[in-house]
XYZ file of C-alpha atoms in Angstrom:
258
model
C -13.806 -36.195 -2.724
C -11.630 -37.098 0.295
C -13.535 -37.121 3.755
C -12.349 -35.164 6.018
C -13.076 -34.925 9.678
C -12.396 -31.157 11.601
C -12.333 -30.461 15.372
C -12.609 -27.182 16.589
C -12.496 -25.954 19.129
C -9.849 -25.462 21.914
C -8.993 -29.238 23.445
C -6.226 -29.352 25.781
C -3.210 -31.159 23.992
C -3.339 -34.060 26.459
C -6.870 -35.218 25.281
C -5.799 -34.386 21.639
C -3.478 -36.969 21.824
C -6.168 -39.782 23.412
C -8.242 -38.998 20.758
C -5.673 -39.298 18.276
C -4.660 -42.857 19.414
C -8.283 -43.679 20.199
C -8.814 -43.080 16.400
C -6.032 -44.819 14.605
C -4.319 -42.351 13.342
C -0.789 -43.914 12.162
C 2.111 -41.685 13.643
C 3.692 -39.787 11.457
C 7.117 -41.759 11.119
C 4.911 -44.457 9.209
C 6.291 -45.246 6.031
C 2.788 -46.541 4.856
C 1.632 -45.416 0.827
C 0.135 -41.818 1.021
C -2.549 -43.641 -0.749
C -3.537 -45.537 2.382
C -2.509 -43.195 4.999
C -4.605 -40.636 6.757
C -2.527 -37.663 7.640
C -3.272 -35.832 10.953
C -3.030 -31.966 10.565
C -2.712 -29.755 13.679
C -3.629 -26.385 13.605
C -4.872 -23.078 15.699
C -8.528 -22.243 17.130
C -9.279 -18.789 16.721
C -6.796 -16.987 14.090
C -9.293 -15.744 11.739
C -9.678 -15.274 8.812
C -6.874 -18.209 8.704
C -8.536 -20.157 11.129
C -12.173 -19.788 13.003
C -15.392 -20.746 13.431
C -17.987 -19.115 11.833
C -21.358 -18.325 12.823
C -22.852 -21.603 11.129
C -20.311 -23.424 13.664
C -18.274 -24.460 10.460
C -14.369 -24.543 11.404
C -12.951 -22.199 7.874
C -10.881 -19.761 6.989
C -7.748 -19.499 4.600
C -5.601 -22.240 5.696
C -8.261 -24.206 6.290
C -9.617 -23.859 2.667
C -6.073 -23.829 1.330
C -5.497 -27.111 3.029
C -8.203 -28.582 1.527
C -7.750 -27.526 -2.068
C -4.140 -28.948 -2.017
C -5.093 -32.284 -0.108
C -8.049 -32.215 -3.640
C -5.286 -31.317 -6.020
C -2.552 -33.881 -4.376
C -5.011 -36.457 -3.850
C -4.127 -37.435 -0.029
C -6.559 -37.772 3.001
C -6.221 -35.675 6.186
C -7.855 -34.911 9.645
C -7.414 -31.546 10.646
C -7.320 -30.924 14.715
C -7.931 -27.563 16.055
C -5.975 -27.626 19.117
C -4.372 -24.152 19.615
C -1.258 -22.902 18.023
C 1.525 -24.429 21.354
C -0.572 -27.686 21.435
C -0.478 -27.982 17.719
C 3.482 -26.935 17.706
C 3.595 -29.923 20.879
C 1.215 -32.388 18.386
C 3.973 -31.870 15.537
C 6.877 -32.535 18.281
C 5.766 -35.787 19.265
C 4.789 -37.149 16.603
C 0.794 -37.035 17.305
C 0.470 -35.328 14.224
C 1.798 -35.218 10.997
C 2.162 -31.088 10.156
C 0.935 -28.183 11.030
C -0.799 -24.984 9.261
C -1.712 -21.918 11.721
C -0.482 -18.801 10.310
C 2.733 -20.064 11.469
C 5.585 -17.950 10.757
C 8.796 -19.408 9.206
C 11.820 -18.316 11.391
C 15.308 -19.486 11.686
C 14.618 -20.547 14.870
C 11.879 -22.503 14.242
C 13.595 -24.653 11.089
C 15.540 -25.927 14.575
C 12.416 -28.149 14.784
C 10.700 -27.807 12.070
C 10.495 -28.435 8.589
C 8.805 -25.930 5.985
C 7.014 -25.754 2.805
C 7.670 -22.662 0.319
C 5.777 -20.137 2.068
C 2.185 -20.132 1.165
C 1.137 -16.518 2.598
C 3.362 -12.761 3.184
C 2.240 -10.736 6.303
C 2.675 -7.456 7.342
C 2.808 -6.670 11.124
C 0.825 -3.696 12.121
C -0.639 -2.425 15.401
C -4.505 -2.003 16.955
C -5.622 0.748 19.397
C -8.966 1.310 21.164
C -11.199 4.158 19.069
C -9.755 7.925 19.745
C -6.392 6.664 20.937
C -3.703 9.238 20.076
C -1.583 6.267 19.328
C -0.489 6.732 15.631
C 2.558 5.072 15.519
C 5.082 2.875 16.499
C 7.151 6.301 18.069
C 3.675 6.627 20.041
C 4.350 3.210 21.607
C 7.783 4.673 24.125
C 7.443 3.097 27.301
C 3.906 1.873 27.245
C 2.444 -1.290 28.104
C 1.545 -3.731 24.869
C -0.317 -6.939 24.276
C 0.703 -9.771 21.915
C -0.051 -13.174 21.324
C 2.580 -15.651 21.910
C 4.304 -17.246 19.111
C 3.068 -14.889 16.555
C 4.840 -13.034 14.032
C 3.439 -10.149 15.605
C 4.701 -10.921 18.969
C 8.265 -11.443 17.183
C 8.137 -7.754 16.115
C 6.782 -6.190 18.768
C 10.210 -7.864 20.604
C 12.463 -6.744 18.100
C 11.499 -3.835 18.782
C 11.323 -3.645 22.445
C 14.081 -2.157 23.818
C 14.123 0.719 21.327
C 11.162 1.754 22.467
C 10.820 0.914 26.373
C 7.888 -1.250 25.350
C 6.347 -3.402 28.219
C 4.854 -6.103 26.594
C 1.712 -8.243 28.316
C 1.413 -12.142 26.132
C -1.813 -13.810 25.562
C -2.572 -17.086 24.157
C -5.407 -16.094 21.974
C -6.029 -13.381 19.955
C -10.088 -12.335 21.345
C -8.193 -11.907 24.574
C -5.565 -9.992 23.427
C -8.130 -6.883 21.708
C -10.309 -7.067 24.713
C -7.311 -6.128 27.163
C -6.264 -3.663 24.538
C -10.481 -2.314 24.223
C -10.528 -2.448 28.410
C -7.403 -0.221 28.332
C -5.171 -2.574 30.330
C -3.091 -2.116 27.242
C -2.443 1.132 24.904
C -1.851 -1.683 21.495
C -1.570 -4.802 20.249
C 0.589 -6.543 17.645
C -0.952 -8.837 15.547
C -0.729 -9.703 11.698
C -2.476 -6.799 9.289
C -4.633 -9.275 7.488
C -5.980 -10.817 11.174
C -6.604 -7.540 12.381
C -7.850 -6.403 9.547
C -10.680 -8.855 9.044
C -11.509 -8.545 13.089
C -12.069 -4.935 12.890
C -14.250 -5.570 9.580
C -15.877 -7.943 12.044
C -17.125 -5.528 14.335
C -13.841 -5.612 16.844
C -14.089 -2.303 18.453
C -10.604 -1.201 17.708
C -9.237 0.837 14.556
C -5.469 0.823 12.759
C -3.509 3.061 13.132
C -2.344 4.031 9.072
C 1.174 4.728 10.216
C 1.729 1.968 12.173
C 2.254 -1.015 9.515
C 5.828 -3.190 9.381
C 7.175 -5.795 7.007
C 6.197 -9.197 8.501
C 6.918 -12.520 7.839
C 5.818 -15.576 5.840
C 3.607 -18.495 6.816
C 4.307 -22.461 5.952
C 3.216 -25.651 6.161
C 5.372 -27.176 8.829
C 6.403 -30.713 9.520
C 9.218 -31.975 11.912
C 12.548 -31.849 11.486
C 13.445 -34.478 8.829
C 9.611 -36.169 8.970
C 7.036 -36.482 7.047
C 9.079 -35.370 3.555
C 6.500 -36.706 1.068
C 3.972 -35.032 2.901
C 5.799 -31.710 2.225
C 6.198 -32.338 -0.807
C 2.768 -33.011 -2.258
C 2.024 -29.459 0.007
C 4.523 -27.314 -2.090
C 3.290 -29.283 -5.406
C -0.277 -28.620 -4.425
C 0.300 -25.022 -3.383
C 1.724 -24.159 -7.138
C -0.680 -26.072 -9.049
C -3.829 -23.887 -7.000
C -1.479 -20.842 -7.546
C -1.605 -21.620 -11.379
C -5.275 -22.710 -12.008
C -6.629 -19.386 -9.595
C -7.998 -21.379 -7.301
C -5.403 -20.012 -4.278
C -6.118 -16.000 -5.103
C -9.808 -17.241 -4.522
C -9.233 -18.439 -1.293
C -7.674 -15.777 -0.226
C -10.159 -13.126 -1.987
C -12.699 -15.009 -0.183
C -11.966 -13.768 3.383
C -9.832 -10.544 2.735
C -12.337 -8.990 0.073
C-alpha cells in the first residue's frame, strides 16, 4: 500500500508552502512518471463528514477516504495537506500543490482556474436554525441577517437568493463558527450543504433543519489548475468509476452518512 502522509489541522498557507519545499515535493508542472512522483493534495480542515478530525485525532471523512481508495485503485502516491479551503484554492494556484478535494463545488466560474474531474458527489443546499426557531423556510428568511461560509455551495445559494429575499448575509471561514453565531443568535440561519449539516446535527450541533427549507445544490470535483496536472485527472475520474463499479465508493459514503 502507498504511504501516505496527512496534515491537519489549520496551517496558514505561507508555512504550507515552506513545508512543501522543505519536503521535496516536485511542483506540479513536473513532467516526471506518475510512478515516481509524489502528488501533493490540498484540501479543507473542518468540513465534516468530507473532511475532519475525529476524536482519535485521525484526519477522515469522505473525500479523504475517497481519495485514498482511488490513489489504491490508480496506483499513484500522494500527500494530502489540510490547509483550509482559500489556502488550498491559493496551494492549487501556485503551483504548491498538485489538486485539490474539499467539497469543492464545480462552477462556471471556477473552471476560469480550475480544472475538474466528473463530479464525484451531488449536494443539496438546505438551511440550520437554533432549536424553537419559527424559521421554516426560505420565505421565513425576508430581511434577516444569515451566516455562510465563504466559498461554499451554500454560500453561492444563499446569494442567489439574496435580493429576493432582503437577506443580510454575515461570511465565515469555517463552518464551527458559522453554527455557533447562528446557536448565539447573532444570526436567524445558516446555509451550508444538507449532508454537512446533517452529520453536525447527528453530532450533537445544537441546531435542527428546517424540513421545508432544502434546495438543489451543486456537485463536488477533484480540481486541478487550469490546463495542469492532466494525467493526474485522469487516473481521478478512472479511479472514481472503477470504486463506483466494485461498491467500494457507496461504502464510503454509507460510512459517514448512515
Amino acid at each position: 500500500m502507498k504511504m501516505k502522509k496527512i496534515f491537519a489541522g489549520a496551517i496558514a498557507f505561507a508555512a504550507a508552502a515552506s513545508m512543501l519545499a522543505g519536503c521535496g515535493s516536485e511542483p506540479a508542472q513536473d513532467n516526471a512518471s506518475n510512478a515516481s512522483k509524489k502528488y501533493v493534495i490540498a484540501t479543507d480542515t473542518a468540513f465534516p463528514p468530507f473532511e475532519f478530525t475525529n476524536a482519535s485525532q485521525q484526519f477522515v471523512g469522505i473525500d479523504v477516504d475517497i481519495l485514498a481508495a482511488i490513489a489504491e485503485d490508480q496506483g499513484f502516491d500522494y500527500e494530502l495537506n489540510s490547509l483550509g479551503f482559500d489556502a488550498a484554492l491559493a496551494a492549487v494556484q501556485s503551483g504548491q500543490a498538485d489538486g485539490m478535494i474539499a467539497g469543492m463545488s464545480i462552477t462556471e466560474e471556477r473552471k476560469n482556474n480550475f480544472d475538474f474531474s466528473e463530479p464525484y458527489y451531488d449536494a443539496d443546499v438546505t438551511i440550520a436554525v437554533a432549536p424553537g426557531s419559527d424559521i421554516k423556510t426560505f420565505e421565513d428568511l425576508k430581511g434577516k441577517k444569515v451566516a455562510v461560509k465563504t466559498a461554499t455551495n451554500g454560500a453561492d445559494y444563499a446569494k442567489s437568493i439574496a435580493d429576493e429575499y432582503s437577506l443580510n448575509i454575515t461570511e465565515f471561514k469555517d463552518s464551527p463558527t458559522m453554527y455557533q453565531d447562528v446557536i448565539t443568535g447573532n444570526t436567524v440561519a445558516c446555509f451550508e450543504d444538507y449532508p454537512v449539516m446533517a452529520y453536525n446535527v447527528q453530532q450533537g450541533a445544537k441546531l435542527e433543519i428546517p424540513e421545508g427549507a432544502t434546495a438543489a445544490g451543486s456537485s463536488y470535483g477533484f480540481a486541478v489548475s487550469k490546463d495542469k496536472n492532466s494525467e493526474l485527472l485522469e487516473m481521478f475520474d478512472a479511479g472514481l468509476k472503477n470504486i463506483k463499479e466494485n461498491g467500494k465508493y457507496q461504502e464510503i459514503v454509507d460510512k459517514y452518512t448512515k
